[in-house]
């Protein structure tokens, strides 16, 4: 069968036999795919470096019955700074597992890939706290996948700002403090967290990371974004429990 070339980010690698790897790769055109990288664990293999976890590479692939086969691979970018801390590596694992769970396709896959690459770069450079990058990826990835919450105003009375708000993790609607109390909910967003929520969901791609948030507001944003994420994924993520243990 004819080969073809695509860029892609390795989300997961699984050892197979003595020196082979099964890769989970997020590509801009095909979305999430599986590919066999034969002999790629051998140090002398031309596939060794380019098929590593979190490598952004150019892959030459051969279609198969159940998965693709990597014929050639060339590294485009490696996020070396990720492995410098257990927090960074744990967060990267979580982001990758979430990306695989969302299984984006078409134009959505291209935007999800760009988002993940930007988050991994920021993580590698230690540009933002892990909790902030976690919330940014969760909310933006879900927004791109069609799960954007209604962040414009209180669904009960139309109030836009002033005081704390509640984001319903299941219905994805905002309630002001008064309407939340009537519905027997406890607010989970202060002013800073509410601003950040709106910014992450609505900002242009080039301005996505351009906001500041206090530690107190970040805690609320992180907790709320995580609840929203878990409510909209079909299953839990194994990497999340470990990530939470190292961030606490």
XYZ file of N, CA and C in Angstrom:
744
model
N 0.834 -1.190 0.000
C 0.000 0.000 0.000
C 0.873 1.245 0.000
N 0.344 2.331 -0.540
C 1.134 3.549 -0.663
C 1.364 4.213 0.690
N 2.571 4.763 0.848
C 2.886 5.492 2.072
C 2.386 6.925 1.978
N 2.257 7.573 3.107
C 1.934 8.993 3.135
C 2.626 9.617 4.333
N 2.752 10.937 4.307
C 3.500 11.664 5.336
C 2.549 12.555 6.119
N 2.706 12.568 7.434
C 1.911 13.449 8.289
C 2.728 13.859 9.504
N 2.455 15.037 9.997
C 2.997 15.450 11.283
C 2.155 14.835 12.388
N 2.735 14.676 13.562
C 1.964 14.107 14.656
C 2.703 14.176 15.977
N 1.939 14.163 17.065
C 2.487 14.189 18.419
C 2.214 12.841 19.077
N 3.261 12.221 19.610
C 3.114 10.925 20.269
C 2.471 11.127 21.641
N 1.257 10.614 21.801
C 0.518 10.736 23.050
C 0.810 9.585 24.011
N 1.142 8.434 23.447
C 1.365 7.252 24.274
C 2.249 6.279 23.520
N 3.109 5.578 24.244
C 3.925 4.530 23.652
C 3.807 3.271 24.506
N 3.595 2.133 23.864
C 3.464 0.857 24.552
C 4.470 -0.131 23.973
N 5.288 -0.684 24.835
C 6.292 -1.644 24.371
C 5.610 -2.910 23.874
N 6.119 -3.403 22.752
C 5.537 -4.602 22.147
C 6.682 -5.506 21.700
N 6.608 -6.761 22.117
C 7.698 -7.699 21.858
C 8.984 -7.167 22.492
N 10.122 -7.400 21.855
C 11.397 -7.034 22.479
C 11.799 -5.598 22.201
N 11.554 -5.120 20.995
C 12.067 -3.797 20.637
C 11.074 -2.960 19.837
N 9.822 -3.405 19.752
C 8.815 -2.658 19.002
C 7.997 -1.769 19.940
N 7.351 -0.775 19.355
C 6.445 0.084 20.104
C 5.144 0.263 19.346
N 4.051 0.314 20.079
C 2.761 0.719 19.527
C 2.529 2.160 19.970
N 2.367 3.058 19.021
C 2.237 4.474 19.315
C 0.796 4.944 19.149
N 0.386 5.830 20.026
C -0.852 6.583 19.846
C -0.444 7.990 19.448
N -0.864 8.422 18.267
C -0.382 9.676 17.696
C -1.560 10.587 17.376
N -1.455 11.844 17.771
C -2.454 12.854 17.391
C -1.947 13.576 16.152
N -2.681 13.450 15.064
C -2.307 14.063 13.791
C -3.314 15.152 13.421
N -2.894 16.126 12.607
C -3.810 17.217 12.245
C -4.901 16.811 11.263
N -4.682 15.754 10.488
C -5.660 15.371 9.488
C -6.489 14.155 9.847
N -5.849 13.156 10.451
C -6.517 11.901 10.759
C -7.025 11.831 12.188
N -6.648 12.780 13.006
C -7.007 12.723 14.413
C -6.094 11.778 15.165
N -6.648 11.000 16.085
C -5.859 10.066 16.896
C -5.764 8.724 16.178
N -4.538 8.263 15.952
C -4.320 6.998 15.258
C -3.367 6.120 16.065
N -3.359 4.823 15.755
C -2.393 3.882 16.325
C -1.424 3.471 15.226
N -0.157 3.321 15.596
C 0.859 2.956 14.609
C 1.915 2.076 15.244
N 2.353 1.080 14.503
C 3.411 0.189 14.952
C 4.763 0.741 14.500
N 5.679 0.885 15.459
C 7.036 1.352 15.149
C 8.005 0.205 15.431
N 8.270 -0.599 14.431
C 9.054 -1.809 14.604
C 10.524 -1.495 14.858
N 11.082 -2.171 15.842
C 12.508 -2.035 16.227
C 12.857 -0.631 16.718
N 11.856 0.164 17.057
C 12.117 1.562 17.422
C 12.748 1.721 18.795
N 12.782 0.643 19.593
C 13.419 0.721 20.900
C 14.914 0.413 20.848
N 15.384 0.028 19.707
C 16.816 -0.200 19.547
C 17.528 1.134 19.362
N 18.616 1.326 20.103
C 19.313 2.611 20.090
C 19.794 2.998 18.700
N 20.127 2.041 17.887
C 20.636 2.337 16.550
C 19.520 2.537 15.519
N 18.282 2.336 15.947
C 17.166 2.498 15.025
C 16.970 3.961 14.651
N 16.651 4.200 13.389
C 16.378 5.558 12.926
C 15.063 6.091 13.503
N 14.259 5.206 14.056
C 12.969 5.602 14.628
C 13.055 5.870 16.127
N 14.198 5.591 16.744
C 14.312 5.617 18.199
C 13.868 6.958 18.794
N 14.455 8.052 18.349
C 14.185 9.365 18.949
C 12.827 9.921 18.541
N 12.486 9.806 17.272
C 11.278 10.456 16.748
C 9.994 9.801 17.225
N 10.082 8.591 17.751
C 8.882 7.877 18.199
C 8.721 7.894 19.713
N 9.487 8.729 20.393
C 9.404 8.810 21.839
C 8.175 9.564 22.305
N 7.836 9.373 23.574
C 6.675 10.027 24.159
C 6.814 11.541 24.097
N 5.764 12.227 23.660
C 5.673 13.680 23.528
C 6.589 14.241 22.444
N 7.066 13.383 21.550
C 7.827 13.872 20.399
C 6.846 14.354 19.329
N 7.126 15.515 18.788
C 6.366 16.035 17.649
C 7.219 15.760 16.424
N 6.755 14.856 15.579
C 7.595 14.356 14.490
C 6.839 14.319 13.172
N 7.608 14.154 12.120
C 7.039 13.925 10.795
C 7.120 12.427 10.520
N 5.976 11.791 10.334
C 5.906 10.342 10.175
C 5.576 9.962 8.736
N 6.286 8.987 8.236
C 5.934 8.341 6.975
C 5.246 7.033 7.344
N 3.985 6.909 6.993
C 3.153 5.802 7.458
C 2.662 4.929 6.305
N 2.475 3.658 6.634
C 1.874 2.703 5.709
C 0.566 2.218 6.318
N -0.567 2.396 5.646
C -1.845 1.932 6.195
C -1.871 0.417 6.326
N -2.504 -0.074 7.399
C -2.668 -1.505 7.600
C -4.095 -1.839 7.955
N -4.344 -3.114 8.239
C -5.713 -3.538 8.527
C -6.218 -2.949 9.844
N -5.391 -3.004 10.893
C -5.799 -2.534 12.214
C -5.104 -1.264 12.668
N -3.936 -1.001 12.106
C -3.179 0.188 12.470
C -2.193 0.519 11.377
N -1.573 1.668 11.524
C -0.549 2.072 10.572
C 0.802 1.492 10.992
N 1.750 1.503 10.064
C 3.134 1.142 10.353
C 4.021 2.334 10.049
N 4.894 2.665 10.982
C 5.817 3.775 10.790
C 6.978 3.302 9.914
N 7.109 3.874 8.735
C 8.214 3.532 7.844
C 9.428 4.411 8.135
N 9.167 5.714 8.310
C 10.225 6.668 8.638
C 9.669 7.697 9.620
N 10.564 8.355 10.359
C 10.139 9.397 11.299
C 11.291 10.368 11.531
N 10.952 11.650 11.566
C 11.960 12.686 11.792
C 11.455 13.664 12.843
N 12.259 13.926 13.859
C 11.863 14.802 14.956
C 11.718 16.250 14.485
N 10.617 16.872 14.890
C 10.406 18.299 14.658
C 10.587 19.101 15.949
N 10.146 18.539 17.053
C 10.287 19.224 18.345
C 10.185 18.215 19.482
N 11.025 18.406 20.479
C 10.993 17.597 21.696
C 10.930 18.555 22.876
N 9.997 18.320 23.775
C 9.790 19.221 24.914
C 10.599 18.712 26.113
N 11.884 18.986 26.089
C 12.806 18.427 27.067
C 12.466 18.851 28.500
N 11.964 20.082 28.674
C 11.720 20.586 30.020
C 10.624 19.869 30.775
N 9.776 19.115 30.057
C 8.671 18.409 30.706
C 9.178 17.420 31.746
N 10.219 16.701 31.419
C 10.715 15.637 32.291
C 11.571 16.138 33.450
N 11.723 17.447 33.571
C 12.571 17.995 34.634
C 11.879 17.995 35.993
N 10.574 17.744 36.018
C 9.849 17.691 37.288
C 8.747 16.658 37.207
N 8.417 16.058 38.324
C 7.354 15.062 38.351
C 5.998 15.708 38.090
N 5.845 16.984 38.520
C 4.598 17.698 38.252
C 4.408 17.904 36.753
N 5.493 18.320 36.074
C 5.408 18.560 34.643
C 5.111 17.291 33.867
N 5.784 16.209 34.212
C 5.571 14.943 33.510
C 4.164 14.418 33.775
N 3.686 14.554 35.010
C 2.348 14.079 35.349
C 1.277 14.862 34.604
N 1.465 16.182 34.494
C 0.498 16.999 33.777
C 0.500 16.657 32.286
N 1.682 16.477 31.714
C 1.771 16.122 30.298
C 1.064 14.797 30.018
N 1.213 13.829 30.919
C 0.538 12.546 30.758
C -0.976 12.721 30.788
N -1.439 13.593 31.677
C -2.878 13.855 31.789
C -3.416 14.541 30.535
N -2.703 15.536 30.051
C -3.145 16.239 28.847
C -3.193 15.292 27.652
N -2.191 14.426 27.560
C -2.147 13.482 26.449
C -3.295 12.479 26.531
N -3.590 12.000 27.737
C -4.687 11.043 27.894
C -6.021 11.707 27.575
N -6.176 12.960 27.962
C -7.413 13.671 27.658
C -7.555 13.885 26.155
N -6.453 14.231 25.487
C -6.491 14.423 24.036
C -6.913 13.140 23.338
N -6.388 11.994 23.798
C -6.755 10.716 23.201
C -8.222 10.393 23.470
N -8.717 10.752 24.655
C -10.103 10.468 25.014
C -11.084 11.277 24.174
N -10.701 12.485 23.793
C -11.584 13.344 23.003
C -11.672 12.897 21.544
N -10.681 12.128 21.088
C -10.621 11.593 19.723
C -11.098 12.593 18.666
N -10.453 13.741 18.575
C -10.871 14.741 17.586
C -10.588 14.276 16.165
N -11.352 14.789 15.213
C -11.153 14.475 13.800
C -11.259 15.756 12.978
N -10.766 15.701 11.748
C -10.897 16.816 10.821
C -10.257 18.096 11.330
N -10.934 19.212 11.102
C -10.411 20.518 11.493
C -10.264 20.614 13.008
N -11.132 19.952 13.742
C -11.043 19.952 15.198
C -9.720 19.343 15.650
N -9.266 18.283 14.982
C -8.007 17.629 15.342
C -6.828 18.566 15.171
N -6.851 19.355 14.121
C -5.759 20.310 13.877
C -5.692 21.349 14.984
N -6.832 21.850 15.422
C -6.846 22.862 16.481
C -6.500 22.249 17.838
N -6.962 21.026 18.082
C -6.619 20.342 19.330
C -5.115 20.079 19.391
N -4.528 19.687 18.272
C -3.088 19.445 18.224
C -2.319 20.725 18.494
N -2.727 21.819 17.892
C -2.050 23.095 18.109
C -2.150 23.531 19.565
N -3.323 23.335 20.160
C -3.515 23.671 21.572
C -2.596 22.841 22.459
N -2.548 21.545 22.219
C -1.723 20.666 23.047
C -0.248 20.991 22.888
N 0.190 21.266 21.674
C 1.589 21.630 21.448
C 1.943 22.915 22.195
N 1.056 23.886 22.167
C 1.307 25.141 22.881
C 1.374 24.913 24.387
N 0.485 24.082 24.912
C 0.490 23.804 26.350
C 1.759 23.057 26.758
N 2.189 22.106 25.943
C 3.418 21.376 26.248
C 4.636 22.293 26.184
N 4.614 23.231 25.247
C 5.727 24.191 25.167
C 5.765 25.060 26.420
N 4.612 25.579 26.838
C 4.550 26.402 28.039
C 4.958 25.601 29.271
N 4.569 24.342 29.301
C 4.938 23.470 30.410
C 6.435 23.208 30.419
N 6.988 22.977 29.257
C 8.421 22.710 29.143
C 9.250 23.917 29.555
N 8.747 25.109 29.220
C 9.465 26.345 29.545
C 9.135 26.868 30.937
N 8.223 26.190 31.630
C 7.774 26.596 32.969
C 7.244 28.032 32.972
N 6.478 28.347 31.938
C 5.962 29.709 31.780
C 4.766 29.994 32.682
N 4.031 28.950 33.064
C 2.819 29.128 33.861
C 2.753 28.015 34.906
N 2.030 28.243 36.006
C 1.822 27.172 36.989
C 1.103 25.982 36.356
N 1.389 24.785 36.835
C 0.765 23.582 36.285
C -0.756 23.644 36.367
N -1.275 24.145 37.482
C -2.730 24.222 37.638
C -3.357 25.128 36.578
N -2.669 26.198 36.241
C -3.209 27.117 35.244
C -3.217 26.471 33.861
N -2.126 25.797 33.495
C -2.077 25.114 32.208
C -3.108 23.993 32.146
N -3.295 23.314 33.249
C -4.297 22.243 33.313
C -5.688 22.789 33.018
N -6.059 23.888 33.672
C -7.378 24.478 33.459
C -7.527 25.017 32.042
N -6.468 25.636 31.528
C -6.514 26.166 30.162
C -6.780 25.042 29.172
N -6.039 23.957 29.308
C -6.221 22.863 28.346
C -7.601 22.222 28.499
N -8.014 21.956 29.719
C -9.311 21.310 29.934
C -10.439 22.106 29.284
N -10.532 23.381 29.624
C -11.648 24.199 29.156
C -11.576 24.487 27.664
N -10.373 24.738 27.165
C -10.239 25.055 25.745
C -10.439 23.807 24.889
N -9.903 22.672 25.325
C -10.068 21.438 24.567
C -11.535 21.042 24.493
N -12.254 21.171 25.605
C -13.680 20.864 25.599
C -14.457 21.844 24.733
N -14.048 23.099 24.758
C -14.689 24.100 23.902
C -14.520 23.734 22.433
N -13.311 23.358 22.037
C -13.050 22.973 20.652
C -13.826 21.718 20.263
N -14.069 20.853 21.254
C -14.788 19.609 20.983
C -16.305 19.788 20.995
N -16.759 21.023 21.212
C -18.199 21.289 21.186
C -18.878 21.286 22.532
N -18.083 21.327 23.611
C -18.650 21.298 24.958
C -18.431 22.610 25.711
N -18.418 23.724 25.013
C -18.195 25.001 25.680
C -19.366 25.341 26.597
N -19.071 25.684 27.853
C -20.157 26.090 28.758
C -20.711 27.447 28.358
N -21.914 27.748 28.816
C -22.520 29.061 28.571
C -21.956 30.019 29.618
N -20.972 30.815 29.215
C -20.222 31.637 30.164
C -20.595 33.114 30.121
N -21.589 33.481 29.351
C -21.860 34.904 29.135
C -22.574 35.562 30.311
N -23.561 34.911 30.885
C -24.346 35.548 31.947
C -25.093 34.492 32.741
N -25.639 34.928 33.879
C -26.425 34.022 34.721
C -27.624 33.503 33.930
N -27.794 32.197 33.940
C -28.908 31.599 33.205
C -30.249 31.892 33.875
N -30.201 32.315 35.148
C -31.447 32.586 35.851
C -31.959 33.999 35.697
N -31.063 34.995 35.865
C -31.506 36.392 35.857
C -30.766 37.265 34.851
N -29.756 36.732 34.181
C -29.033 37.498 33.187
C -27.897 38.347 33.735
N -27.601 38.243 35.012
C -26.520 39.014 35.618
C -25.182 38.626 34.994
N -24.367 39.656 34.686
C -23.095 39.392 33.997
C -21.925 39.280 34.960
N -21.875 40.136 35.958
C -20.742 40.127 36.882
C -21.186 40.690 38.235
N -20.237 40.628 39.198
C -20.547 41.112 40.538
C -20.827 39.961 41.476
N -19.900 39.718 42.402
C -20.077 38.610 43.330
C -19.657 37.282 42.732
N -19.815 36.238 43.511
C -19.424 34.902 43.069
C -20.482 34.294 42.150
N -20.041 33.311 41.357
C -20.942 32.610 40.439
C -20.781 31.101 40.623
N -21.725 30.369 40.046
C -21.683 28.907 40.063
C -21.740 28.390 38.634
N -20.798 27.538 38.271
C -20.839 26.863 36.975
C -21.332 25.440 37.200
N -22.458 25.124 36.608
C -23.014 23.781 36.716
C -22.172 22.848 35.844
N -21.487 21.857 36.437
C -20.580 21.015 35.664
C -21.287 20.106 34.657
N -22.550 19.821 34.876
C -23.288 18.938 33.979
C -23.985 19.734 32.883
N -24.743 20.752 33.277
C -25.517 21.533 32.308
C -24.689 22.620 31.643
N -23.543 22.991 32.239
C -22.672 23.981 31.627
C -23.246 25.383 31.625
N -24.047 25.722 32.612
C -24.628 27.061 32.681
C -24.139 27.779 33.932
N -24.107 29.107 33.843
C -23.703 29.945 34.967
C -24.920 30.367 35.781
N -24.717 30.466 37.087
C -25.727 31.032 37.976
C -25.038 32.010 38.913
N -25.649 33.180 39.106
C -25.113 34.121 40.077
C -25.349 33.575 41.480
N -24.798 34.233 42.474
C -24.899 33.735 43.852
C -26.356 33.591 44.298
N -27.195 34.579 43.961
C -28.598 34.520 44.377
C -29.339 33.364 43.718
N -29.142 33.209 42.406
C -29.823 32.133 41.686
C -29.270 30.769 42.076
N -27.972 30.723 42.382
C -27.369 29.471 42.829
C -27.955 29.043 44.174
N -28.150 30.012 45.061
C -28.713 29.713 46.376
C -30.139 29.189 46.236
N -30.907 29.794 45.337
C -32.284 29.331 45.119
C -32.302 27.901 44.593
N -31.289 27.562 43.798
C -31.211 26.216 43.228
C -30.453 25.250 44.137
N -30.062 25.756 45.319
C -29.370 24.952 46.325
C -27.989 24.494 45.843
N -27.293 25.423 45.204
C -25.919 25.178 44.784
C -24.988 26.140 45.525
N -23.760 25.721 45.747
C -22.744 26.574 46.362
C -21.855 27.145 45.261
N -21.619 28.443 45.280
C -20.812 29.078 44.247
C -19.415 28.451 44.194
N -18.858 28.390 42.985
C -17.531 27.801 42.808
C -16.583 28.663 41.980
N -16.988 29.919 41.700
C -16.143 30.832 40.927
C -16.189 32.228 41.546
N -15.024 32.761 41.927
C -14.987 34.164 42.329
C -14.765 35.016 41.078
N -14.614 36.326 41.240
C -14.496 37.208 40.079
C -13.320 36.848 39.194
N -12.163 36.558 39.817
C -10.978 36.228 39.044
C -11.130 34.929 38.277
N -11.720 33.933 38.903
C -11.930 32.642 38.242
C -12.950 32.762 37.119
N -13.981 33.580 37.324
C -14.996 33.791 36.292
C -14.395 34.473 35.072
N -13.561 35.491 35.302
C -12.895 36.177 34.191
C -12.024 35.196 33.407
N -11.253 34.379 34.126
C -10.368 33.419 33.466
C -11.169 32.395 32.672
N -12.271 31.941 33.234
C -13.143 30.988 32.538
C -13.615 31.561 31.206
N -14.094 32.776 31.226
C -14.571 33.409 29.999
C -13.438 33.609 29.000
N -12.289 34.017 29.506
C -11.146 34.257 28.622
C -10.728 32.962 27.922
N -10.606 31.880 28.670
C -10.154 30.609 28.096
C -11.125 30.117 27.031
N -12.408 30.267 27.274
C -13.404 29.759 26.339
C -13.581 30.644 25.105
N -13.358 31.951 25.252
C -13.739 32.882 24.197
C -12.580 33.585 23.493
N -11.405 33.620 24.081
C -10.298 34.396 23.512
C -9.801 33.803 22.200
N -9.198 34.660 21.370
C -8.540 34.190 20.156
C -7.365 33.294 20.544
N -6.991 32.408 19.635
C -5.914 31.465 19.927
C -4.635 32.174 20.378
N -4.283 33.264 19.703
C -3.021 33.944 19.999
C -3.048 34.667 21.348
N -4.235 34.851 21.916
C -4.361 35.536 23.206
C -4.735 34.584 24.337
N -4.786 33.293 24.058
C -5.295 32.324 25.013
C -4.570 32.353 26.352
N -3.255 32.469 26.320
C -2.468 32.398 27.552
C -2.262 33.773 28.194
N -2.837 34.806 27.613
C -2.577 36.169 28.046
C -3.478 36.670 29.154
N -3.499 35.997 30.280
C -4.246 36.496 31.422
C -3.515 36.119 32.704
N -3.756 36.891 33.751
C -3.176 36.613 35.057
C -4.297 36.261 36.028
N -3.946 35.457 37.019
C -4.943 35.018 37.977
C -4.268 34.803 39.327
N -4.949 35.176 40.395
C -4.390 35.020 41.738
C -4.403 33.547 42.142
N -3.560 33.157 43.087
C -3.548 31.760 43.560
C -4.909 31.306 44.081
N -5.618 32.206 44.776
C -6.922 31.839 45.323
C -7.931 31.573 44.201
N -7.955 32.455 43.218
C -8.877 32.267 42.094
C -8.496 31.049 41.263
N -7.196 30.790 41.140
C -6.739 29.643 40.365
C -7.209 28.331 40.985
N -7.221 28.262 42.302
C -7.707 27.051 42.962
C -9.161 26.785 42.589
N -9.979 27.836 42.592
C -11.392 27.670 42.242
C -11.550 27.296 40.774
N -10.792 27.965 39.920
C -10.866 27.678 38.488
C -10.445 26.238 38.206
N -9.342 25.813 38.824
C -8.826 24.463 38.592
C -9.816 23.399 39.042
N -10.388 23.594 40.211
C -11.343 22.626 40.741
C -12.597 22.567 39.867
N -13.090 23.730 39.460
C -14.312 23.784 38.662
C -14.096 23.226 37.263
N -12.970 23.555 36.643
C -12.690 23.049 35.294
C -12.542 21.534 35.305
N -11.959 21.002 36.381
C -11.807 19.551 36.490
C -13.169 18.878 36.621
N -14.046 19.439 37.441
C -15.396 18.888 37.595
C -16.146 18.919 36.261
N -15.976 20.000 35.525
C -16.646 20.141 34.231
C -16.111 19.111 33.238
N -14.798 18.896 33.272
C -14.172 17.932 32.376
C -14.673 16.523 32.640
N -14.667 16.120 33.896
C -15.090 14.770 34.246
C -16.563 14.528 33.912
N -17.362 15.586 33.990
C -18.790 15.455 33.689
C -19.049 15.250 32.196
N -18.088 15.655 31.350
C -18.326 15.597 29.908
C -17.496 14.552 29.183
N -16.580 13.898 29.879
C -15.883 12.766 29.281
C -16.672 11.496 29.589
N -16.566 10.508 28.722
C -17.335 9.284 28.897
C -16.780 8.401 30.009
N -15.534 8.635 30.390
C -14.929 7.811 31.438
C -13.860 8.625 32.152
N -13.448 8.156 33.329
C -12.401 8.829 34.066
C -11.041 8.646 33.416
N -10.070 9.402 33.864
C -8.722 9.324 33.318
C -7.770 8.833 34.407
N -7.039 7.766 34.108
C -6.150 7.166 35.099
C -5.061 8.136 35.551
N -4.612 8.985 34.644
C -3.513 9.895 34.959
C -3.927 11.018 35.896
N -5.234 11.261 36.024
C -5.691 12.394 36.833
C -5.443 12.175 38.314
N -5.695 10.991 38.796
C -5.511 10.731 40.228
C -4.062 10.950 40.643
N -3.122 10.472 39.842
C -1.714 10.662 40.174
C -1.327 12.139 40.085
N -1.835 12.823 39.053
C -1.546 14.249 38.914
C -2.015 15.020 40.139
N -3.203 14.733 40.605
C -3.746 15.421 41.773
C -2.903 15.156 43.019
N -2.347 13.954 43.115
C -1.520 13.608 44.283
C -0.215 14.389 44.311
N 0.322 14.745 43.141
C 1.599 15.469 43.115
C 1.391 16.977 43.144
N 0.187 17.447 42.778
C -0.089 18.878 42.802
C -0.553 19.348 44.172
N -1.006 18.449 45.023
C -1.528 18.834 46.341
C -0.392 19.250 47.278
